[in-house]
Tab-separated table of C-alpha atoms in Angstrom:
chain	number	residue	atom	x	y	z
A	1	MET	CA	89.109	61.698	141.924
A	2	THR	CA	85.791	59.881	142.118
A	3	GLU	CA	86.049	56.214	142.818
A	4	HIS	CA	84.045	53.643	140.897
A	5	THR	CA	82.657	50.316	141.954
A	6	LEU	CA	83.261	47.060	140.156
A	7	ARG	CA	80.654	44.342	140.421
A	8	PRO	CA	82.186	40.943	139.456
A	9	VAL	CA	79.969	38.998	137.014
A	10	GLY	CA	81.489	35.660	137.717
A	11	ARG	CA	84.623	33.688	138.954
A	12	VAL	CA	87.435	31.578	137.451
A	13	GLU	CA	87.452	27.937	138.324
A	14	SER	CA	91.026	26.761	137.892
A	15	THR	CA	93.534	24.322	139.269
A	16	LEU	CA	95.946	27.263	139.775
A	17	THR	CA	95.820	28.295	143.375
A	18	ASP	CA	99.233	29.623	144.193
A	19	ARG	CA	100.366	32.894	142.880
A	20	THR	CA	104.042	32.130	143.154
A	21	ALA	CA	103.497	28.984	140.968
A	22	ALA	CA	101.320	30.748	138.457
A	23	PRO	CA	102.695	31.155	134.893
A	24	ARG	CA	103.271	34.787	133.901
A	25	GLN	CA	101.822	34.282	130.444
A	26	PRO	CA	99.356	31.786	129.023
A	27	ASP	CA	101.912	30.256	126.741
A	28	GLU	CA	104.002	29.381	129.797
A	29	GLY	CA	101.953	26.419	130.946
A	30	ALA	CA	98.576	27.819	131.979
A	31	PRO	CA	95.845	25.157	132.402
A	32	ASP	CA	92.384	25.146	130.823
A	33	ALA	CA	89.887	26.676	133.140
A	34	TRP	CA	86.180	27.483	133.541
A	35	LEU	CA	84.532	30.964	133.708
A	36	VAL	CA	81.527	30.630	135.793
A	37	PHE	CA	79.112	33.410	135.528
A	38	ASP	CA	76.430	34.570	137.900
A	39	ASP	CA	72.870	33.600	136.900
A	40	ARG	CA	71.788	37.111	136.441
A	41	TYR	CA	74.403	37.758	133.730
A	42	ALA	CA	73.418	34.755	131.589
A	43	PRO	CA	71.749	37.076	128.943
A	44	ALA	CA	75.120	38.790	128.411
A	45	LEU	CA	76.689	35.583	127.305
A	46	ASP	CA	74.341	35.061	124.373
A	47	GLY	CA	76.516	35.119	121.180
A	48	LEU	CA	79.674	33.639	122.737
A	49	THR	CA	80.793	30.935	120.319
A	50	PRO	CA	83.039	27.864	120.920
A	51	GLY	CA	86.083	27.914	118.744
A	52	THR	CA	86.489	31.710	118.866
A	53	ASP	CA	89.030	33.820	120.822
A	54	VAL	CA	87.780	36.527	123.211
A	55	LEU	CA	89.314	39.011	125.598
A	56	LEU	CA	88.681	38.210	129.247
A	57	LEU	CA	88.946	41.044	131.856
A	58	THR	CA	89.593	39.930	135.528
A	59	TRP	CA	90.281	41.635	138.864
A	60	LEU	CA	93.549	40.488	140.191
A	61	ASP	CA	92.431	40.523	143.774
A	62	ARG	CA	95.730	39.302	145.151
A	63	ALA	CA	97.795	42.158	143.595
A	64	ASP	CA	99.422	45.007	145.548
A	65	ARG	CA	97.898	48.258	144.446
A	66	ASP	CA	100.588	50.544	145.940
A	67	THR	CA	103.276	49.230	143.596
A	68	LEU	CA	104.183	51.853	140.916
A	69	ALA	CA	107.463	50.432	139.597
A	70	VAL	CA	108.858	46.943	139.324
A	71	HIS	CA	111.818	44.957	137.948
A	72	PRO	CA	110.217	43.399	134.911
A	73	ARG	CA	109.405	39.653	135.403
A	74	GLY	CA	110.930	40.001	138.913
A	75	ASP	CA	114.380	40.013	137.550
A	76	ALA	CA	116.486	42.362	139.771
A	77	ALA	CA	119.101	42.675	136.986
A	78	ARG	CA	116.568	44.579	134.930
A	79	PRO	CA	116.017	48.275	135.725
A	80	LEU	CA	113.089	49.558	137.793
A	81	THR	CA	110.273	50.268	135.272
A	82	GLY	CA	106.976	52.053	135.855
A	83	VAL	CA	104.158	49.544	136.056
A	84	PHE	CA	102.291	51.209	133.109
A	85	ALA	CA	105.226	50.039	130.954
A	86	THR	CA	104.961	46.454	132.224
A	87	ARG	CA	102.294	43.694	132.555
A	88	ALA	CA	103.084	43.140	136.269
A	89	PRO	CA	99.928	42.301	138.194
A	90	ASP	CA	100.886	44.792	141.012
A	91	ARG	CA	99.486	48.203	139.778
A	92	PRO	CA	96.998	50.795	140.990
A	93	ASN	CA	94.024	49.132	139.304
A	94	PRO	CA	94.963	45.462	138.895
A	95	ILE	CA	92.834	44.501	135.927
A	96	GLY	CA	93.907	41.295	134.198
A	97	LEU	CA	93.594	41.047	130.491
A	98	HIS	CA	93.657	37.722	128.903
A	99	THR	CA	93.078	36.493	125.341
A	100	VAL	CA	91.347	33.079	125.733
A	101	HIS	CA	90.142	30.541	123.252
A	102	ILE	CA	86.591	29.297	123.974
A	103	LEU	CA	86.443	25.529	124.032
A	104	ALA	CA	82.777	25.133	125.155
A	105	VAL	CA	79.789	27.171	126.500
A	106	GLU	CA	77.507	25.215	128.796
A	107	GLY	CA	74.841	27.513	130.066
A	108	ARG	CA	76.495	30.064	132.277
A	109	ARG	CA	79.773	28.092	132.369
A	110	VAL	CA	82.409	28.773	129.652
A	111	HIS	CA	85.410	26.502	129.213
A	112	VAL	CA	88.590	28.222	127.967
A	113	ARG	CA	92.089	27.139	127.052
A	114	ASN	CA	95.241	28.257	128.815
A	115	LEU	CA	94.210	30.702	131.380
A	116	GLU	CA	96.885	32.026	133.710
A	117	ALA	CA	94.354	33.532	136.284
A	118	LEU	CA	94.196	31.963	139.688
A	119	ASP	CA	91.194	29.965	141.041
A	120	ALA	CA	88.401	32.293	142.285
A	121	THR	CA	89.617	35.309	140.466
A	122	PRO	CA	86.663	37.629	139.855
A	123	ILE	CA	85.595	38.105	136.243
A	124	LEU	CA	84.714	41.653	135.253
A	125	ASP	CA	84.072	41.549	131.485
A	126	VAL	CA	84.327	39.596	128.209
A	127	LYS	CA	84.829	41.329	124.872
A	128	PRO	CA	85.230	40.047	121.421
A	129	LEU	CA	88.526	40.591	119.712
A	130	LEU	CA	87.955	43.656	117.599
A	131	THR	CA	86.542	43.065	114.133
A	132	PRO	CA	85.219	45.809	111.922
A	133	ASP	CA	81.540	44.873	112.238
A	134	ARG	CA	81.205	44.775	116.012
B	1	MET	CA	79.949	38.800	145.247
B	2	THR	CA	82.395	41.161	146.724
B	3	GLU	CA	82.606	44.554	145.074
B	4	HIS	CA	85.963	46.259	144.317
B	5	THR	CA	86.906	49.855	144.124
B	6	LEU	CA	88.573	51.524	141.113
B	7	ARG	CA	90.788	54.473	141.801
B	8	PRO	CA	91.202	56.432	138.527
B	9	VAL	CA	94.843	57.389	137.913
B	10	GLY	CA	94.111	60.210	135.557
B	11	ARG	CA	91.708	61.635	132.877
B	12	VAL	CA	91.372	62.009	129.196
B	13	GLU	CA	91.603	65.448	127.706
B	14	SER	CA	89.862	65.395	124.373
B	15	THR	CA	87.800	67.696	122.074
B	16	LEU	CA	85.169	64.829	122.071
B	17	THR	CA	82.378	65.780	124.522
B	18	ASP	CA	79.216	64.233	123.118
B	19	ARG	CA	78.574	60.485	123.414
B	20	THR	CA	76.241	60.579	120.411
B	21	ALA	CA	78.822	62.118	118.233
B	22	ALA	CA	81.679	59.952	119.338
B	23	PRO	CA	83.153	57.479	116.865
B	24	ARG	CA	82.680	53.887	117.733
B	25	GLN	CA	86.157	52.855	116.824
B	26	PRO	CA	89.401	54.887	116.627
B	27	ASP	CA	89.621	54.418	112.881
B	28	GLU	CA	86.310	56.208	112.476
B	29	GLY	CA	87.579	59.790	112.862
B	30	ALA	CA	88.764	59.818	116.535
B	31	PRO	CA	90.901	62.839	117.431
B	32	ASP	CA	94.302	62.963	119.065
B	33	ALA	CA	94.020	63.389	122.843
B	34	TRP	CA	96.043	63.823	125.976
B	35	LEU	CA	96.242	61.444	128.878
B	36	VAL	CA	96.716	63.492	132.050
B	37	PHE	CA	97.845	61.447	135.006
B	38	ASP	CA	97.663	62.414	138.641
B	39	ASP	CA	100.892	63.560	140.136
B	40	ARG	CA	101.121	60.701	142.517
B	41	TYR	CA	101.150	58.180	139.624
B	42	ALA	CA	104.118	59.798	137.766
B	43	PRO	CA	106.501	57.009	138.755
B	44	ALA	CA	104.280	54.538	136.970
B	45	LEU	CA	104.768	56.222	133.644
B	46	ASP	CA	108.560	55.632	133.669
B	47	GLY	CA	109.290	53.580	130.624
B	48	LEU	CA	106.464	54.808	128.336
B	49	THR	CA	108.058	55.601	125.007
B	50	PRO	CA	106.904	57.951	122.222
B	51	GLY	CA	106.492	56.004	118.912
B	52	THR	CA	105.124	52.899	120.607
B	53	ASP	CA	101.579	51.552	120.882
B	54	VAL	CA	100.152	50.708	124.180
B	55	LEU	CA	96.768	49.556	125.719
B	56	LEU	CA	94.765	52.135	127.576
B	57	LEU	CA	91.998	51.104	129.988
B	58	THR	CA	89.333	53.663	130.810
B	59	TRP	CA	86.124	53.660	132.861
B	60	LEU	CA	83.225	54.554	130.610
B	61	ASP	CA	81.484	56.680	133.198
B	62	ARG	CA	78.555	57.498	130.873
B	63	ALA	CA	77.602	53.892	130.199
B	64	ASP	CA	74.441	52.111	131.316
B	65	ARG	CA	75.466	49.187	133.562
B	66	ASP	CA	72.115	47.441	133.472
B	67	THR	CA	72.235	46.645	129.770
B	68	LEU	CA	72.927	42.870	129.084
B	69	ALA	CA	72.062	42.695	125.466
B	70	VAL	CA	72.164	45.080	122.553
B	71	HIS	CA	71.660	45.277	118.813
B	72	PRO	CA	75.314	45.596	117.604
B	73	ARG	CA	76.275	49.128	116.625
B	74	GLY	CA	72.843	50.232	117.455
B	75	ASP	CA	71.268	48.693	114.357
B	76	ALA	CA	67.816	47.357	115.144
B	77	ALA	CA	68.083	45.064	111.978
B	78	ARG	CA	70.836	43.142	113.769
B	79	PRO	CA	69.627	40.521	116.402
B	80	LEU	CA	69.914	41.200	120.107
B	81	THR	CA	73.305	39.985	121.190
B	82	GLY	CA	74.705	39.599	124.705
B	83	VAL	CA	77.035	42.450	125.608
B	84	PHE	CA	79.867	40.076	126.293
B	85	ALA	CA	79.907	39.209	122.516
B	86	THR	CA	79.985	42.973	121.534
B	87	ARG	CA	82.148	46.030	122.134
B	88	ALA	CA	79.107	48.122	123.200
B	89	PRO	CA	80.045	50.546	126.058
B	90	ASP	CA	76.802	49.661	127.922
B	91	ARG	CA	77.630	46.585	130.095
B	92	PRO	CA	77.940	45.665	133.761
B	93	ASN	CA	81.515	46.813	134.254
B	94	PRO	CA	82.031	49.438	131.467
B	95	ILE	CA	85.907	49.242	130.995
B	96	GLY	CA	87.093	50.760	127.783
B	97	LEU	CA	90.019	49.162	126.032
B	98	HIS	CA	91.900	51.182	123.525
B	99	THR	CA	95.098	50.643	121.566
B	100	VAL	CA	96.740	54.023	121.254
B	101	HIS	CA	99.935	55.285	119.628
B	102	ILE	CA	102.023	57.490	121.937
B	103	LEU	CA	103.020	60.708	120.165
B	104	ALA	CA	104.784	62.376	123.154
B	105	VAL	CA	105.363	62.111	126.848
B	106	GLU	CA	105.611	65.412	128.653
B	107	GLY	CA	105.938	64.713	132.303
B	108	ARG	CA	102.696	63.307	133.554
B	109	ARG	CA	100.925	64.222	130.275
B	110	VAL	CA	100.906	61.692	127.437
B	111	HIS	CA	99.782	62.627	123.932
B	112	VAL	CA	98.127	59.831	121.947
B	113	ARG	CA	96.752	59.399	118.467
B	114	ASN	CA	93.117	58.574	117.520
B	115	LEU	CA	91.342	58.121	120.941
B	116	GLU	CA	87.589	57.570	120.780
B	117	ALA	CA	87.048	58.267	124.573
B	118	LEU	CA	85.133	61.337	125.669
B	119	ASP	CA	86.748	64.284	127.404
B	120	ALA	CA	87.179	63.676	131.186
B	121	THR	CA	86.929	59.811	130.850
B	122	PRO	CA	88.675	58.338	133.893
B	123	ILE	CA	91.884	56.461	133.130
B	124	LEU	CA	92.428	53.114	134.886
B	125	ASP	CA	95.515	51.586	133.646
B	126	VAL	CA	98.079	51.584	130.710
B	127	LYS	CA	99.686	48.332	129.608
B	128	PRO	CA	102.272	47.539	126.961
B	129	LEU	CA	101.160	45.400	124.074
B	130	LEU	CA	102.329	41.917	124.893
B	131	THR	CA	105.788	41.102	123.945
B	132	PRO	CA	107.670	37.949	125.247
B	133	ASP	CA	110.061	39.753	127.448
B	134	ARG	CA	107.708	41.860	129.464
């Protein structure tokens, strides 16, 4: 099948640098972080509002793309499960999906609460949570 | 910034073929559709369960990637808004995000309810809705 090319629009700035120490979910101790967008994408940020929640899509560039089944949460006692039935980062197209709360927007830098992505993780997209008028 | 390569894992089979006629949201008349996965990814489907809702990620291959701001829902009366504050398909990395209800799993074919993606849209990933134990 035809391949497609992702062009990251920015990067995560975070104190998280070690995958083995990273929380699996944001409510498991993830720090606040900055989303730093490339200058050229500044117009795409217009309308992002502090105090709101948004969906952040990232590229989990340290994931293993050949993994098709895992023990959920790395627990060998749990049966092997297809990666499409888990949130494991190792998967054919390792796109990270994070709901984040916007604390501040400063030009092309966006401060968000509790993000479990590692420092330097490429940002692919931001989307509002779905509301009927968007 | 470094580019990354997406490898589609399957395709949507749908009666929707015309972008201009496609519903903007699944509750606006989207038909049931089939997700048809490539043979090699069959192990990744193990654990998908009829009757559950999952997140489907697609590549909106007919989108315009140079669009950075839009009038929401194509309504010129609404102010231009950065694409990261809208769900417009035209955006730098046009990843579609759909919550779908699984009607049936037949080998590497998954039948889902109310999908607004066009026929032949590449499938990137499937993820469970987040629950604490996944």
